[in-house]
Each structure stands twice: as structure tokens, then as C-alpha cells.
PDB file of N, CA and C and ligand atoms in Angstrom:
ATOM      1  N   MET A   4    -164.493  46.357 101.229  1.00 51.00           N
ATOM      2  CA  MET A   4    -165.151  45.374 102.176  1.00 51.00           C
ATOM      3  C   MET A   4    -165.482  44.144 101.412  1.00 51.00           C
ATOM      4  N   ASN A   5    -164.919  43.028 102.077  1.00 58.00           N
ATOM      5  CA  ASN A   5    -165.367  41.631 101.244  1.00 58.00           C
ATOM      6  C   ASN A   5    -166.674  41.294 101.590  1.00 58.00           C
ATOM      7  N   ASP A   6    -167.430  40.998 100.411  1.00 72.00           N
ATOM      8  CA  ASP A   6    -168.848  40.750 100.683  1.00 72.00           C
ATOM      9  C   ASP A   6    -169.041  39.232 100.797  1.00 72.00           C
ATOM     10  N   GLU A   7    -168.133  38.336 100.691  1.00 79.00           N
ATOM     11  CA  GLU A   7    -168.034  37.117 100.722  1.00 79.00           C
ATOM     12  C   GLU A   7    -168.547  36.592 102.167  1.00 79.00           C
ATOM     13  N   LYS A   8    -169.208  35.436 102.308  1.00 90.00           N
ATOM     14  CA  LYS A   8    -169.702  34.989 103.471  1.00 90.00           C
ATOM     15  C   LYS A   8    -168.950  33.649 104.091  1.00 90.00           C
ATOM     16  N   PHE A   9    -168.970  33.616 105.250  1.00 92.00           N
ATOM     17  CA  PHE A   9    -168.264  32.167 105.656  1.00 92.00           C
ATOM     18  C   PHE A   9    -169.439  31.510 106.530  1.00 92.00           C
ATOM     19  N   THR A  10    -169.206  30.208 106.347  1.00 96.00           N
ATOM     20  CA  THR A  10    -170.180  29.423 106.908  1.00 96.00           C
ATOM     21  C   THR A  10    -169.655  28.651 108.047  1.00 96.00           C
ATOM     22  N   ILE A  11    -170.391  28.344 109.174  1.00 97.00           N
ATOM     23  CA  ILE A  11    -169.896  27.340 110.248  1.00 97.00           C
ATOM     24  C   ILE A  11    -171.030  26.379 110.332  1.00 97.00           C
ATOM     25  N   THR A  12    -170.776  25.175 109.789  1.00 97.00           N
ATOM     26  CA  THR A  12    -171.772  24.063 109.970  1.00 97.00           C
ATOM     27  C   THR A  12    -171.442  23.057 111.113  1.00 97.00           C
ATOM     28  N   ILE A  13    -172.376  22.675 111.907  1.00 96.00           N
ATOM     29  CA  ILE A  13    -172.201  21.861 113.151  1.00 96.00           C
ATOM     30  C   ILE A  13    -172.641  20.522 112.794  1.00 96.00           C
ATOM     31  N   SER A  14    -171.826  19.641 112.638  1.00 94.00           N
ATOM     32  CA  SER A  14    -172.003  18.454 112.262  1.00 94.00           C
ATOM     33  C   SER A  14    -172.923  17.762 113.244  1.00 94.00           C
ATOM     34  N   LYS A  15    -173.565  16.570 113.029  1.00 92.00           N
ATOM     35  CA  LYS A  15    -174.590  16.232 114.072  1.00 92.00           C
ATOM     36  C   LYS A  15    -173.631  15.256 115.088  1.00 92.00           C
ATOM     37  N   THR A  16    -172.619  14.788 114.882  1.00 93.00           N
ATOM     38  CA  THR A  16    -171.795  13.893 115.596  1.00 93.00           C
ATOM     39  C   THR A  16    -170.416  14.335 115.602  1.00 93.00           C
ATOM     40  N   GLY A  17    -169.981  15.543 115.126  1.00 95.00           N
ATOM     41  CA  GLY A  17    -168.441  15.716 114.786  1.00 95.00           C
ATOM     42  C   GLY A  17    -168.242  17.098 114.879  1.00 95.00           C
ATOM     43  N   PRO A  18    -167.373  17.583 114.073  1.00 97.00           N
ATOM     44  CA  PRO A  18    -166.743  18.958 114.435  1.00 97.00           C
ATOM     45  C   PRO A  18    -167.683  19.975 113.892  1.00 97.00           C
ATOM     46  N   TYR A  19    -167.052  21.258 114.080  1.00 97.00           N
ATOM     47  CA  TYR A  19    -167.633  22.396 113.234  1.00 97.00           C
ATOM     48  C   TYR A  19    -166.724  22.477 112.013  1.00 97.00           C
ATOM     49  N   LYS A  20    -167.555  22.555 111.005  1.00 98.00           N
ATOM     50  CA  LYS A  20    -166.766  22.860 109.648  1.00 98.00           C
ATOM     51  C   LYS A  20    -167.010  24.455 109.298  1.00 98.00           C
ATOM     52  N   VAL A  21    -165.834  24.978 108.900  1.00 97.00           N
ATOM     53  CA  VAL A  21    -165.639  26.510 108.709  1.00 97.00           C
ATOM     54  C   VAL A  21    -165.248  26.494 107.515  1.00 97.00           C
ATOM     55  N   GLU A  22    -166.134  27.202 106.533  1.00 96.00           N
ATOM     56  CA  GLU A  22    -165.551  27.549 105.135  1.00 96.00           C
ATOM     57  C   GLU A  22    -166.020  28.886 104.612  1.00 96.00           C
ATOM     58  N   GLY A  23    -165.116  29.300 103.850  1.00 94.00           N
ATOM     59  CA  GLY A  23    -165.298  30.824 103.370  1.00 94.00           C
ATOM     60  C   GLY A  23    -164.242  31.713 103.960  1.00 94.00           C
ATOM     61  N   PRO A  24    -164.335  32.910 103.534  1.00 93.00           N
ATOM     62  CA  PRO A  24    -163.094  33.784 103.910  1.00 93.00           C
ATOM     63  C   PRO A  24    -163.249  34.130 105.586  1.00 93.00           C
ATOM     64  N   THR A  25    -162.375  33.801 106.216  1.00 93.00           N
ATOM     65  CA  THR A  25    -162.220  34.167 107.667  1.00 93.00           C
ATOM     66  C   THR A  25    -160.882  33.782 108.205  1.00 93.00           C
ATOM     67  N   LYS A  26    -160.499  34.185 109.322  1.00 93.00           N
ATOM     68  CA  LYS A  26    -159.167  33.857 109.874  1.00 93.00           C
ATOM     69  C   LYS A  26    -159.396  33.293 111.194  1.00 93.00           C
ATOM     70  N   LEU A  27    -158.561  32.324 111.724  1.00 96.00           N
ATOM     71  CA  LEU A  27    -158.637  31.658 112.973  1.00 96.00           C
ATOM     72  C   LEU A  27    -157.616  32.458 113.820  1.00 96.00           C
ATOM     73  N   VAL A  28    -157.791  32.775 114.982  1.00 97.00           N
ATOM     74  CA  VAL A  28    -156.799  33.399 115.861  1.00 97.00           C
ATOM     75  C   VAL A  28    -156.904  32.714 117.223  1.00 97.00           C
ATOM     76  N   ASP A  29    -155.749  32.568 118.123  1.00 97.00           N
ATOM     77  CA  ASP A  29    -155.964  32.017 119.454  1.00 97.00           C
ATOM     78  C   ASP A  29    -156.356  33.226 120.355  1.00 97.00           C
ATOM     79  N   ASP A  30    -156.359  32.929 121.570  1.00 97.00           N
ATOM     80  CA  ASP A  30    -156.801  33.743 122.731  1.00 97.00           C
ATOM     81  C   ASP A  30    -156.171  34.870 122.745  1.00 97.00           C
ATOM     82  N   SER A  31    -154.857  35.036 122.199  1.00 98.00           N
ATOM     83  CA  SER A  31    -154.083  36.407 122.410  1.00 98.00           C
ATOM     84  C   SER A  31    -154.083  37.044 120.969  1.00 98.00           C
ATOM     85  N   GLY A  32    -154.807  36.643 120.057  1.00 97.00           N
ATOM     86  CA  GLY A  32    -154.992  37.268 118.834  1.00 97.00           C
ATOM     87  C   GLY A  32    -154.007  36.782 117.635  1.00 97.00           C
ATOM     88  N   GLN A  33    -153.299  35.771 118.039  1.00 98.00           N
ATOM     89  CA  GLN A  33    -152.259  35.326 117.190  1.00 98.00           C
ATOM     90  C   GLN A  33    -152.955  34.415 116.164  1.00 98.00           C
ATOM     91  N   PRO A  34    -152.511  34.580 114.762  1.00 97.00           N
ATOM     92  CA  PRO A  34    -153.350  33.749 113.870  1.00 97.00           C
ATOM     93  C   PRO A  34    -152.829  32.360 113.828  1.00 97.00           C
ATOM     94  N   ILE A  35    -153.818  31.410 113.692  1.00 97.00           N
ATOM     95  CA  ILE A  35    -153.529  30.002 113.383  1.00 97.00           C
ATOM     96  C   ILE A  35    -153.641  29.663 112.124  1.00 97.00           C
ATOM     97  N   GLU A  36    -152.643  28.756 111.351  1.00 96.00           N
ATOM     98  CA  GLU A  36    -152.620  28.833 110.053  1.00 96.00           C
ATOM     99  C   GLU A  36    -153.832  27.691 109.691  1.00 96.00           C
ATOM    100  N   THR A  37    -154.324  28.178 108.693  1.00 96.00           N
ATOM    101  CA  THR A  37    -155.320  27.015 107.944  1.00 96.00           C
ATOM    102  C   THR A  37    -155.081  26.975 106.468  1.00 96.00           C
ATOM    103  N   ARG A  38    -155.487  26.079 105.896  1.00 93.00           N
ATOM    104  CA  ARG A  38    -155.163  25.844 104.444  1.00 93.00           C
ATOM    105  C   ARG A  38    -156.042  26.977 103.626  1.00 93.00           C
ATOM    106  N   GLU A  39    -155.420  27.878 102.987  1.00 89.00           N
ATOM    107  CA  GLU A  39    -156.095  29.008 102.242  1.00 89.00           C
ATOM    108  C   GLU A  39    -157.103  28.500 101.289  1.00 89.00           C
ATOM    109  N   GLY A  40    -158.398  28.729 101.370  1.00 90.00           N
ATOM    110  CA  GLY A  40    -159.418  28.448 100.325  1.00 90.00           C
ATOM    111  C   GLY A  40    -160.016  27.230 100.505  1.00 90.00           C
ATOM    112  N   LYS A  41    -159.599  26.555 101.771  1.00 95.00           N
ATOM    113  CA  LYS A  41    -160.019  25.080 101.987  1.00 95.00           C
ATOM    114  C   LYS A  41    -160.679  25.233 103.529  1.00 95.00           C
ATOM    115  N   PRO A  42    -162.017  24.552 103.468  1.00 97.00           N
ATOM    116  CA  PRO A  42    -162.526  24.244 104.769  1.00 97.00           C
ATOM    117  C   PRO A  42    -161.727  23.841 105.769  1.00 97.00           C
ATOM    118  N   PHE A  43    -161.993  24.202 107.081  1.00 98.00           N
ATOM    119  CA  PHE A  43    -161.234  23.545 108.087  1.00 98.00           C
ATOM    120  C   PHE A  43    -162.239  23.050 109.170  1.00 98.00           C
ATOM    121  N   PHE A  44    -161.973  22.227 109.999  1.00 98.00           N
ATOM    122  CA  PHE A  44    -162.708  21.507 111.017  1.00 98.00           C
ATOM    123  C   PHE A  44    -162.422  21.695 112.381  1.00 98.00           C
ATOM    124  N   LEU A  45    -163.210  22.337 113.120  1.00 98.00           N
ATOM    125  CA  LEU A  45    -162.673  22.699 114.630  1.00 98.00           C
ATOM    126  C   LEU A  45    -163.416  21.629 115.552  1.00 98.00           C
ATOM    127  N   CYS A  46    -162.562  21.272 116.372  1.00 97.00           N
ATOM    128  CA  CYS A  46    -163.001  19.932 117.400  1.00 97.00           C
ATOM    129  C   CYS A  46    -164.109  20.561 118.254  1.00 97.00           C
ATOM    130  N   ARG A  47    -165.238  19.764 118.438  1.00 96.00           N
ATOM    131  CA  ARG A  47    -166.318  20.161 119.197  1.00 96.00           C
ATOM    132  C   ARG A  47    -166.357  19.100 120.392  1.00 96.00           C
ATOM    133  N   CYS A  48    -165.574  17.956 120.354  1.00 96.00           N
ATOM    134  CA  CYS A  48    -165.741  17.033 121.351  1.00 96.00           C
ATOM    135  C   CYS A  48    -164.771  17.180 122.457  1.00 96.00           C
ATOM    136  N   GLY A  49    -163.635  17.903 122.143  1.00 96.00           N
ATOM    137  CA  GLY A  49    -162.858  18.194 123.291  1.00 96.00           C
ATOM    138  C   GLY A  49    -161.847  16.870 123.369  1.00 96.00           C
ATOM    139  N   HIS A  50    -161.625  16.023 122.426  1.00 96.00           N
ATOM    140  CA  HIS A  50    -160.773  14.976 122.541  1.00 96.00           C
ATOM    141  C   HIS A  50    -159.577  15.100 121.597  1.00 96.00           C
ATOM    142  N   SER A  51    -159.580  15.933 120.618  1.00 97.00           N
ATOM    143  CA  SER A  51    -158.635  16.075 119.450  1.00 97.00           C
ATOM    144  C   SER A  51    -157.251  16.298 120.275  1.00 97.00           C
ATOM    145  N   SER A  52    -156.138  15.544 119.645  1.00 98.00           N
ATOM    146  CA  SER A  52    -154.944  15.761 119.868  1.00 98.00           C
ATOM    147  C   SER A  52    -154.162  16.881 119.060  1.00 98.00           C
ATOM    148  N   ASN A  53    -155.097  17.542 118.271  1.00 97.00           N
ATOM    149  CA  ASN A  53    -154.486  18.605 117.558  1.00 97.00           C
ATOM    150  C   ASN A  53    -155.583  19.734 117.347  1.00 97.00           C
ATOM    151  N   LYS A  54    -155.920  20.128 118.695  1.00 97.00           N
ATOM    152  CA  LYS A  54    -156.907  21.295 118.934  1.00 97.00           C
ATOM    153  C   LYS A  54    -156.134  22.529 118.409  1.00 97.00           C
ATOM    154  N   PRO A  55    -156.920  23.366 117.875  1.00 98.00           N
ATOM    155  CA  PRO A  55    -158.440  23.537 117.961  1.00 98.00           C
ATOM    156  C   PRO A  55    -159.023  22.622 116.753  1.00 98.00           C
ATOM    157  N   PHE A  56    -158.177  21.900 116.076  1.00 98.00           N
ATOM    158  CA  PHE A  56    -158.860  21.148 115.028  1.00 98.00           C
ATOM    159  C   PHE A  56    -159.121  19.802 115.333  1.00 98.00           C
ATOM    160  N   CYS A  57    -160.208  19.279 114.411  1.00 98.00           N
ATOM    161  CA  CYS A  57    -160.643  17.946 114.612  1.00 98.00           C
ATOM    162  C   CYS A  57    -159.607  17.023 114.066  1.00 98.00           C
ATOM    163  N   ASP A  58    -159.391  15.867 114.955  1.00 98.00           N
ATOM    164  CA  ASP A  58    -158.369  15.009 114.149  1.00 98.00           C
ATOM    165  C   ASP A  58    -159.254  13.568 113.976  1.00 98.00           C
ATOM    166  N   GLY A  59    -160.444  13.506 114.270  1.00 97.00           N
ATOM    167  CA  GLY A  59    -161.162  12.265 114.004  1.00 97.00           C
ATOM    168  C   GLY A  59    -161.444  11.493 115.300  1.00 97.00           C
ATOM    169  N   THR A  60    -160.799  11.883 116.319  1.00 97.00           N
ATOM    170  CA  THR A  60    -160.860  11.170 117.577  1.00 97.00           C
ATOM    171  C   THR A  60    -162.504  10.921 118.093  1.00 97.00           C
ATOM    172  N   HIS A  61    -163.279  12.101 117.698  1.00 96.00           N
ATOM    173  CA  HIS A  61    -164.529  12.048 118.043  1.00 96.00           C
ATOM    174  C   HIS A  61    -165.408  10.515 117.648  1.00 96.00           C
ATOM    175  N   ASN A  62    -164.718  10.115 116.635  1.00 96.00           N
ATOM    176  CA  ASN A  62    -165.421   8.761 116.189  1.00 96.00           C
ATOM    177  C   ASN A  62    -165.019   7.549 117.118  1.00 96.00           C
ATOM    178  N   ARG A  63    -164.005   7.754 117.969  1.00 96.00           N
ATOM    179  CA  ARG A  63    -163.559   6.701 118.942  1.00 96.00           C
ATOM    180  C   ARG A  63    -163.888   7.024 120.381  1.00 96.00           C
ATOM    181  N   GLN A  64    -164.329   8.212 120.557  1.00 93.00           N
ATOM    182  CA  GLN A  64    -164.831   8.622 121.940  1.00 93.00           C
ATOM    183  C   GLN A  64    -166.087   8.672 122.301  1.00 93.00           C
ATOM    184  N   GLU A  65    -166.374   8.447 123.549  1.00 93.00           N
ATOM    185  CA  GLU A  65    -167.912   8.675 123.935  1.00 93.00           C
ATOM    186  C   GLU A  65    -168.094  10.118 124.254  1.00 93.00           C
ATOM    187  N   TRP A  66    -168.864  10.799 123.699  1.00 93.00           N
ATOM    188  CA  TRP A  66    -169.025  12.231 124.122  1.00 93.00           C
ATOM    189  C   TRP A  66    -170.582  12.572 123.667  1.00 93.00           C
ATOM    190  N   ASP A  67    -171.029  13.694 124.343  1.00 92.00           N
ATOM    191  CA  ASP A  67    -172.320  14.099 124.059  1.00 92.00           C
ATOM    192  C   ASP A  67    -172.385  15.205 122.939  1.00 92.00           C
ATOM    193  N   ALA A  68    -173.044  14.782 121.800  1.00 90.00           N
ATOM    194  CA  ALA A  68    -172.833  15.627 120.749  1.00 90.00           C
ATOM    195  C   ALA A  68    -174.123  16.445 120.416  1.00 90.00           C
ATOM    196  N   GLU A  69    -175.119  16.229 121.437  1.00 90.00           N
ATOM    197  CA  GLU A  69    -176.433  16.870 121.362  1.00 90.00           C
ATOM    198  C   GLU A  69    -175.990  18.415 121.730  1.00 90.00           C
ATOM    199  N   LEU A  70    -176.735  19.377 120.703  1.00 84.00           N
ATOM    200  CA  LEU A  70    -176.922  20.723 120.773  1.00 84.00           C
ATOM    201  C   LEU A  70    -177.894  21.119 122.058  1.00 84.00           C
ATOM    202  N   THR A  71    -177.382  22.395 122.531  1.00 76.00           N
ATOM    203  CA  THR A  71    -178.205  22.835 123.499  1.00 76.00           C
ATOM    204  C   THR A  71    -178.858  24.270 123.070  1.00 76.00           C
ATOM    205  N   SER A  72    -179.801  24.586 123.515  1.00 67.00           N
ATOM    206  CA  SER A  72    -180.391  25.875 123.033  1.00 67.00           C
ATOM    207  C   SER A  72    -180.548  26.760 124.097  1.00 67.00           C
TER     208      SER A  72
HETATM  209  S1  LIG B  25    -164.660  16.805 116.975  1.00 73.78           S
HETATM  210 FE1  LIG B  25    -163.482  15.592 116.088  1.00 73.78          FE
HETATM  211  S2  LIG B  25    -161.883  15.135 117.365  1.00 73.78           S
HETATM  212 FE2  LIG B  25    -163.152  16.561 118.490  1.00 73.78          FE
END
């Protein structure tokens, strides 16, 4: 078993940063390619043209970045 941990960091006004050993799959379980060993960023605003990844559009759109609990 792999003891390495992954971390998801919620940026205050942008995407989720995912780093560490993990795999990303779609809703049918098919893998979505990420750069091995590199962090990737998942869109949190809903405006990316490259979902599920952030493409920086959140910087040009108005959206509510506030977290709910
Ligand atoms: S969070 Fe960056 S484009 Fe959506």
C-alpha cells in the first residue's frame, strides 16, 4: 500500500489544487490524464473551457468563491 498522501488545497478565489499520488477519473471511471508527479488544478468556478481543469477564466468572471460549511 502506498503511504504517500495527496492534498487538495482550496484556493481563496480560484481552483482546487491537487497534489500527491492520486488519479482523476470521469463519472464512468475512465481515467483523465494528468501530468504525472505534477499538481493539477480543478475548476471550482464552473467557467473553464477545459473542465474539469482550471484554465484561468475564474480571474475574468464574476462568481461566488465563498466556501459554505
Ligand atoms: S476555477 Fe479557474 S477557471 Fe474555474
